[in-house]
PDB file of C-alpha atoms in Angstrom:
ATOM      1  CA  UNK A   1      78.283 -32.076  10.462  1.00  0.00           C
ATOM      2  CA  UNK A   2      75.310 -33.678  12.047  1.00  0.00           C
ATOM      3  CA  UNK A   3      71.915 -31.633  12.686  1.00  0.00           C
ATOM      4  CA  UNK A   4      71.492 -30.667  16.616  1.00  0.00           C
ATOM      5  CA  UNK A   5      68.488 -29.840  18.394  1.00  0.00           C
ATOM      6  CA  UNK A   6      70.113 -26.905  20.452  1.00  0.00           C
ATOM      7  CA  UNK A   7      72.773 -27.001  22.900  1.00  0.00           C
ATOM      8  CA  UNK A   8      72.303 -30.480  23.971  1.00  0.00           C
ATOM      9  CA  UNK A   9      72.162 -34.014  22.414  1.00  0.00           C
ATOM     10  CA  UNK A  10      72.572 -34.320  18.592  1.00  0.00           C
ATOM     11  CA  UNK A  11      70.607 -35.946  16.476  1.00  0.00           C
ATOM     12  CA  UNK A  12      73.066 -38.175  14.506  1.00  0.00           C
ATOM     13  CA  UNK A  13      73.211 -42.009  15.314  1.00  0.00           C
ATOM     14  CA  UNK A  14      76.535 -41.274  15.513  1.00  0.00           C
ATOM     15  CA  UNK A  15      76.067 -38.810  19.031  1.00  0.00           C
ATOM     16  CA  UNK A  16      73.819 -41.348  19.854  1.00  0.00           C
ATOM     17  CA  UNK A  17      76.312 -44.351  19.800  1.00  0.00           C
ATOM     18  CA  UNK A  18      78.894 -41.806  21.786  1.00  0.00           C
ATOM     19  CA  UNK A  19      76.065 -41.118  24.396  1.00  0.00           C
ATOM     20  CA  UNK A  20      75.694 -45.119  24.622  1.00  0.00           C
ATOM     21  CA  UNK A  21      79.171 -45.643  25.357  1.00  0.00           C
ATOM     22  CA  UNK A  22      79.864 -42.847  27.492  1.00  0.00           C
ATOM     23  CA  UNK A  23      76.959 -43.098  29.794  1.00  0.00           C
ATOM     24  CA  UNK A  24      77.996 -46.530  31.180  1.00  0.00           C
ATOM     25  CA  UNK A  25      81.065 -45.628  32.235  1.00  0.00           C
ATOM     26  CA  UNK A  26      79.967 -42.550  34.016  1.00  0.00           C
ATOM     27  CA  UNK A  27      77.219 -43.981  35.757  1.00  0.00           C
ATOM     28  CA  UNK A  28      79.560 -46.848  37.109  1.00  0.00           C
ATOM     29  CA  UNK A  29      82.056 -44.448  38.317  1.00  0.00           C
ATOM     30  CA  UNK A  30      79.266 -42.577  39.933  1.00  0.00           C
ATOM     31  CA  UNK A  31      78.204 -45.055  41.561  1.00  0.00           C
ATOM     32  CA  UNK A  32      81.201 -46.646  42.906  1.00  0.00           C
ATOM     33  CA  UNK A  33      82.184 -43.296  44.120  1.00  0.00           C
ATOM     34  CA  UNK A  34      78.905 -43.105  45.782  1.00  0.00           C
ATOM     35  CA  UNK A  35      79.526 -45.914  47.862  1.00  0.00           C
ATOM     36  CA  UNK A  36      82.705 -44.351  48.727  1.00  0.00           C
ATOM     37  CA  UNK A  37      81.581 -41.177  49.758  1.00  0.00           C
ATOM     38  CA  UNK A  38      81.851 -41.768  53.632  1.00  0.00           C
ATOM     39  CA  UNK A  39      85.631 -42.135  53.164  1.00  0.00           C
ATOM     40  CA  UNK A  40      86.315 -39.679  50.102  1.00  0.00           C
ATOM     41  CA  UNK A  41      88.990 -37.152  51.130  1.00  0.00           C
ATOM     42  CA  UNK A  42      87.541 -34.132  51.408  1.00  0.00           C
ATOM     43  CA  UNK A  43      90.320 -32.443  48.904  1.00  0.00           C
ATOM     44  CA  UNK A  44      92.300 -34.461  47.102  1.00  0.00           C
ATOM     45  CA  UNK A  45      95.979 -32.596  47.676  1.00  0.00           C
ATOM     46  CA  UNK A  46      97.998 -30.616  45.723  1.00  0.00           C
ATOM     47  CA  UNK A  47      99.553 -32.960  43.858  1.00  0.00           C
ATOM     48  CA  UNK A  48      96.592 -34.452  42.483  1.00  0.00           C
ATOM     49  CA  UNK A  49      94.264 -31.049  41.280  1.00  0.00           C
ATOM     50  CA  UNK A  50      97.917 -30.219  39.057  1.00  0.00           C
ATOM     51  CA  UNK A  51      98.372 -34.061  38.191  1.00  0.00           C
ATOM     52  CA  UNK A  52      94.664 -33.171  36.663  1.00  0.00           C
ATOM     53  CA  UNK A  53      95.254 -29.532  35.714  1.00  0.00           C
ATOM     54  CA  UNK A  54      98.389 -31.000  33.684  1.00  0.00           C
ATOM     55  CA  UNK A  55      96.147 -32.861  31.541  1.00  0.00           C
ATOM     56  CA  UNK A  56      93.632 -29.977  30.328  1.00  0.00           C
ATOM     57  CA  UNK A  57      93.966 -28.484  26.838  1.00  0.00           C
ATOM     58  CA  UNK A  58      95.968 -25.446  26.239  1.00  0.00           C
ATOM     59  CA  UNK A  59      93.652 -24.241  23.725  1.00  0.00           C
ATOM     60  CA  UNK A  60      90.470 -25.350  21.838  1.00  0.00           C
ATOM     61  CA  UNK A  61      91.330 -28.166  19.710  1.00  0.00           C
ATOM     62  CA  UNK A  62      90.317 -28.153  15.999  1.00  0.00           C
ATOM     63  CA  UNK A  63      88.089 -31.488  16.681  1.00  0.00           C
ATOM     64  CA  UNK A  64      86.597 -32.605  19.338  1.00  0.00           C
ATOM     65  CA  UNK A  65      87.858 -36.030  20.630  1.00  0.00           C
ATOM     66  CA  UNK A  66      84.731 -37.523  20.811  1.00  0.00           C
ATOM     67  CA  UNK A  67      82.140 -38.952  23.702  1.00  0.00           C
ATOM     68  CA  UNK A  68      83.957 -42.185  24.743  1.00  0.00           C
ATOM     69  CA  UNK A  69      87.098 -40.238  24.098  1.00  0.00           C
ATOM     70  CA  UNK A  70      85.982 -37.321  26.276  1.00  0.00           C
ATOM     71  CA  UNK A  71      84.596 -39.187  29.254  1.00  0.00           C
ATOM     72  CA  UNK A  72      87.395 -41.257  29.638  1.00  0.00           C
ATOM     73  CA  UNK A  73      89.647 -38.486  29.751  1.00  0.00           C
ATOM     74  CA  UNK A  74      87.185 -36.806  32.444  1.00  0.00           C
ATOM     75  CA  UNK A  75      87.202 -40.005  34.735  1.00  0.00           C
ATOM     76  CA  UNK A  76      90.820 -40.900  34.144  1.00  0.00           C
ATOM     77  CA  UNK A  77      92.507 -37.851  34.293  1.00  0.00           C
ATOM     78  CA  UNK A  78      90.372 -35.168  35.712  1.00  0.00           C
ATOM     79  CA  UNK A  79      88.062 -36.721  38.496  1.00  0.00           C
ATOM     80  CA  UNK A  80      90.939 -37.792  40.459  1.00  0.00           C
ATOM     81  CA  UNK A  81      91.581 -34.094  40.918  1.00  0.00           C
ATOM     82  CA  UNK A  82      88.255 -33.302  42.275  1.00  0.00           C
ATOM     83  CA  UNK A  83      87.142 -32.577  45.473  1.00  0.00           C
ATOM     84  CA  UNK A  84      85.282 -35.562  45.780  1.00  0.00           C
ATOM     85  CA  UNK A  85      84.637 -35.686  49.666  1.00  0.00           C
ATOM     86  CA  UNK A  86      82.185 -32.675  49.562  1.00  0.00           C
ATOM     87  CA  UNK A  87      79.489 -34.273  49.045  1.00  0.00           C
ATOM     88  CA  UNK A  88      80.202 -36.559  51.671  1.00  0.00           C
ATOM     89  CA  UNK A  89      79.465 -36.166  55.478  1.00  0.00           C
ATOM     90  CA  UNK A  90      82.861 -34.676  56.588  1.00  0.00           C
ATOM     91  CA  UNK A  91      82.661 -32.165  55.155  1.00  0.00           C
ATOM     92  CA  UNK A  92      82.241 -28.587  57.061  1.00  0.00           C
ATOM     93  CA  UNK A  93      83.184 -25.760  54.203  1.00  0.00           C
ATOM     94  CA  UNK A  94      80.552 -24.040  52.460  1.00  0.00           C
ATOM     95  CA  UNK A  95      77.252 -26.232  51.011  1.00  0.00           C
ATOM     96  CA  UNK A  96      77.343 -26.475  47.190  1.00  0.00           C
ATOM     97  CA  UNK A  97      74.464 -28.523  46.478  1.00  0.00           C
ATOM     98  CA  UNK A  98      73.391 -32.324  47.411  1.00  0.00           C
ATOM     99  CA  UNK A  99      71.788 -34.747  45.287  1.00  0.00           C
ATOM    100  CA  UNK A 100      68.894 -37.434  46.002  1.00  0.00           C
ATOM    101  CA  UNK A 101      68.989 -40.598  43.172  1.00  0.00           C
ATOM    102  CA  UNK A 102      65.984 -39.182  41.650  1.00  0.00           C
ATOM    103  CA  UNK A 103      67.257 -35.756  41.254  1.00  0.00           C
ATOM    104  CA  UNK A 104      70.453 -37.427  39.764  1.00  0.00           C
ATOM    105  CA  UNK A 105      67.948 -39.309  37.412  1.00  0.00           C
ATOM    106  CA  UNK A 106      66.005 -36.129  36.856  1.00  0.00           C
ATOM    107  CA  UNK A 107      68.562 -34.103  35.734  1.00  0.00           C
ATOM    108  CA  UNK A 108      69.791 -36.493  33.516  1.00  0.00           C
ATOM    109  CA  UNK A 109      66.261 -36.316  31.805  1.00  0.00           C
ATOM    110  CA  UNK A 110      66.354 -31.924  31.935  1.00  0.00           C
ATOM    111  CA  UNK A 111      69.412 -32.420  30.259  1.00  0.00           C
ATOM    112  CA  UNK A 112      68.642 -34.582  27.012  1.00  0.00           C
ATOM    113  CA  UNK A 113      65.040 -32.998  26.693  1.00  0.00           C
ATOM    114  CA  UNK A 114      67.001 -29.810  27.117  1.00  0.00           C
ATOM    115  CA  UNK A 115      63.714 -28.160  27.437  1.00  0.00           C
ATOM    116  CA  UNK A 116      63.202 -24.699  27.041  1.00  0.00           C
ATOM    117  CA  UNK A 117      60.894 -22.988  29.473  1.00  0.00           C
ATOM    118  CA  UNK A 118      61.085 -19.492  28.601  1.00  0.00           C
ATOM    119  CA  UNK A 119      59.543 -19.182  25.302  1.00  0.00           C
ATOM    120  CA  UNK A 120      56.814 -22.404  24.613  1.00  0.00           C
ATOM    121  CA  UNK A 121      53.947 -21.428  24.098  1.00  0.00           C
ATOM    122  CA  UNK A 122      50.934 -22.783  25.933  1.00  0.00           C
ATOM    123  CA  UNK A 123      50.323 -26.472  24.857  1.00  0.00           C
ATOM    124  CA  UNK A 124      53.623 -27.090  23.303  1.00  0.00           C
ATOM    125  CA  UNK A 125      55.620 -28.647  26.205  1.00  0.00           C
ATOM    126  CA  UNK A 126      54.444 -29.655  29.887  1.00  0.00           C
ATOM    127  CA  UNK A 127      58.090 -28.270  30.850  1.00  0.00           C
ATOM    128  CA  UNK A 128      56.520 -24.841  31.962  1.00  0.00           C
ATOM    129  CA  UNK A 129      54.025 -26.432  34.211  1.00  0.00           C
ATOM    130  CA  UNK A 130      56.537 -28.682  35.801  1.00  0.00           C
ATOM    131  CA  UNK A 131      59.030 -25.546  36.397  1.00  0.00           C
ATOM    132  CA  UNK A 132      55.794 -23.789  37.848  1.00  0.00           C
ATOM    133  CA  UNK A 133      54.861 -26.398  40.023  1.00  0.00           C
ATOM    134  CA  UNK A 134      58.666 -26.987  41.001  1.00  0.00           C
ATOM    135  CA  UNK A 135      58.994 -23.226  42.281  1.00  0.00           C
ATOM    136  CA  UNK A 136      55.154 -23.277  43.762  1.00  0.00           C
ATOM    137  CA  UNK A 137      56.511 -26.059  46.169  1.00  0.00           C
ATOM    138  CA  UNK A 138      59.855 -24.118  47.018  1.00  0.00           C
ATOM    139  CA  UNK A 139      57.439 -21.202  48.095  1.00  0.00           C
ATOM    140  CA  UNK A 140      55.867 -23.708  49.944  1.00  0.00           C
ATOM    141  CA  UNK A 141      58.775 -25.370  51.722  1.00  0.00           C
ATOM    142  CA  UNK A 142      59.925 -21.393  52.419  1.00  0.00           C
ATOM    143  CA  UNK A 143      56.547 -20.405  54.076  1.00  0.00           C
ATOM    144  CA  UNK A 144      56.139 -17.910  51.139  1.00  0.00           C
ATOM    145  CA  UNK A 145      52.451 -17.621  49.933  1.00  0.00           C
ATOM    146  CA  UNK A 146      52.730 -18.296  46.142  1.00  0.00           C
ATOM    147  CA  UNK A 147      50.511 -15.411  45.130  1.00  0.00           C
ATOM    148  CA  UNK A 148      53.089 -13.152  46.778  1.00  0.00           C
ATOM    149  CA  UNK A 149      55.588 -13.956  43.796  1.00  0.00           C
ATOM    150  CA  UNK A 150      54.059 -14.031  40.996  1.00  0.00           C
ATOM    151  CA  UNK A 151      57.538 -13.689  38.769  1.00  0.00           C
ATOM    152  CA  UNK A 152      58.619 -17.516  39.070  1.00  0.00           C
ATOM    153  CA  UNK A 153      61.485 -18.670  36.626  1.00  0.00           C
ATOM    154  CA  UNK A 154      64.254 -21.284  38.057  1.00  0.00           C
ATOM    155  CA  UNK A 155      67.633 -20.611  36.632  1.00  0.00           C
ATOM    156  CA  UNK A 156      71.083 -22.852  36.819  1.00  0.00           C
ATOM    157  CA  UNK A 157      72.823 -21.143  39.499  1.00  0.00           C
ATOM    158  CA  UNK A 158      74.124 -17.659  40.663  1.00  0.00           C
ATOM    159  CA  UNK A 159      75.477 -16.597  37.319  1.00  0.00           C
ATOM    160  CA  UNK A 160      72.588 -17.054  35.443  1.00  0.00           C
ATOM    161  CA  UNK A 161      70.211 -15.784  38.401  1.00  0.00           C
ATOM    162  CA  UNK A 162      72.273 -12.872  38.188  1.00  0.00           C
ATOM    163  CA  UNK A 163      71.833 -12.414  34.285  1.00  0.00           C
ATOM    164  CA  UNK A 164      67.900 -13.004  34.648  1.00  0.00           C
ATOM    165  CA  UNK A 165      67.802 -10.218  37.120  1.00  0.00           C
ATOM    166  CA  UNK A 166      69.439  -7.794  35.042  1.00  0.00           C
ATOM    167  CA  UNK A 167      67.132  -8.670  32.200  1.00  0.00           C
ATOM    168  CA  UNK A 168      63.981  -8.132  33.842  1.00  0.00           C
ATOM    169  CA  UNK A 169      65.068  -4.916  35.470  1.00  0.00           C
ATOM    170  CA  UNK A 170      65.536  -3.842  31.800  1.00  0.00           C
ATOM    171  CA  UNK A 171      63.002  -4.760  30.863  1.00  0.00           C
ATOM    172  CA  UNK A 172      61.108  -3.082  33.884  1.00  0.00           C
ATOM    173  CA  UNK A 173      62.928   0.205  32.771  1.00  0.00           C
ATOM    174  CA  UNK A 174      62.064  -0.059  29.191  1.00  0.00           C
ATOM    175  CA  UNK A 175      58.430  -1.419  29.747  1.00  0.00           C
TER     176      UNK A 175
END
């Protein structure tokens, strides 16, 4: 068992090769579906999402197959099941999200810093004062003077919104 530095990349050579060989082949997909987008199919059909839902474990497997292993399976087998037109410009349904090249490159930074900006303390890690300036200009862009909202944490999505609140109304109680 290799050492990790929390949920995200390991620190054995060996994760690192895996990370090496995986990446390539993700950003190349990526990017050729990117210059696809304006023709993706907005849903991919039936046949396809159970062609891909065929192809998912039954249950948790007593090793993991690997990076190289893992991403393949994801591109070959999953991805065609996607719905890979919606972030594409025919598509009318509900807005999930969007993504510039630099916030594709950005988040691939977040994710192997896998910084954590709820408990540094002050000095240890710019990563709080990049998440504070990040939801200073959101204020901004939503006409919201910043010094009306003083509690300013970013979180993942809905879910984990939705555990934060819960968490500081307890603590609000309790307090």
């Amino acid at each position: 068992m290799s050492e990790t530095q929390g949920p995200g990349f390991h620190a054995s050579s060996e994760a690192t090769r895996g990370l090496a060989a995986s990446l390539p082949a993700a950003v190349a997909h990526a990017l050729a579906r990117e210059g696809q987008i304006h023709a993706a199919a907005t849903v991919p059909g039936a046949p396809a999402v159970a062609a891909a839902a065929a192809t998912l474990a039954a249950n948790l497997p007593a090793r993991g197959w690997g990076s190289p292993a893992a991403t393949a399976h994801l591109l070959r087998d999953v991805a065609p099941g996607l719905s890979a037109g919606q972030a594409g410009p025919r598509y009318f349904g509900f807005v999930t999200g969007g993504v510039t090249p630099a916030a594709a490159a950005a988040d691939l930074l977040a994710t192997s810093y896998d910084a954590n900006v709820q408990a540094p303390r002050a000095g240890e890690s710019v990563a709080v004062a990049v998440e504070a300036r990040a939801a200073e200009m959101v204020l901004q862009l939503a006409g919201v003077e910043p010094g009306c909202f003083r509690g300013r944490s970013l979180t993942t999505g809905a879910t984990a919104s939705n555990v934060l609140g819960i968490a500081c109304g307890r603590e609000w109680v309790v307090a």
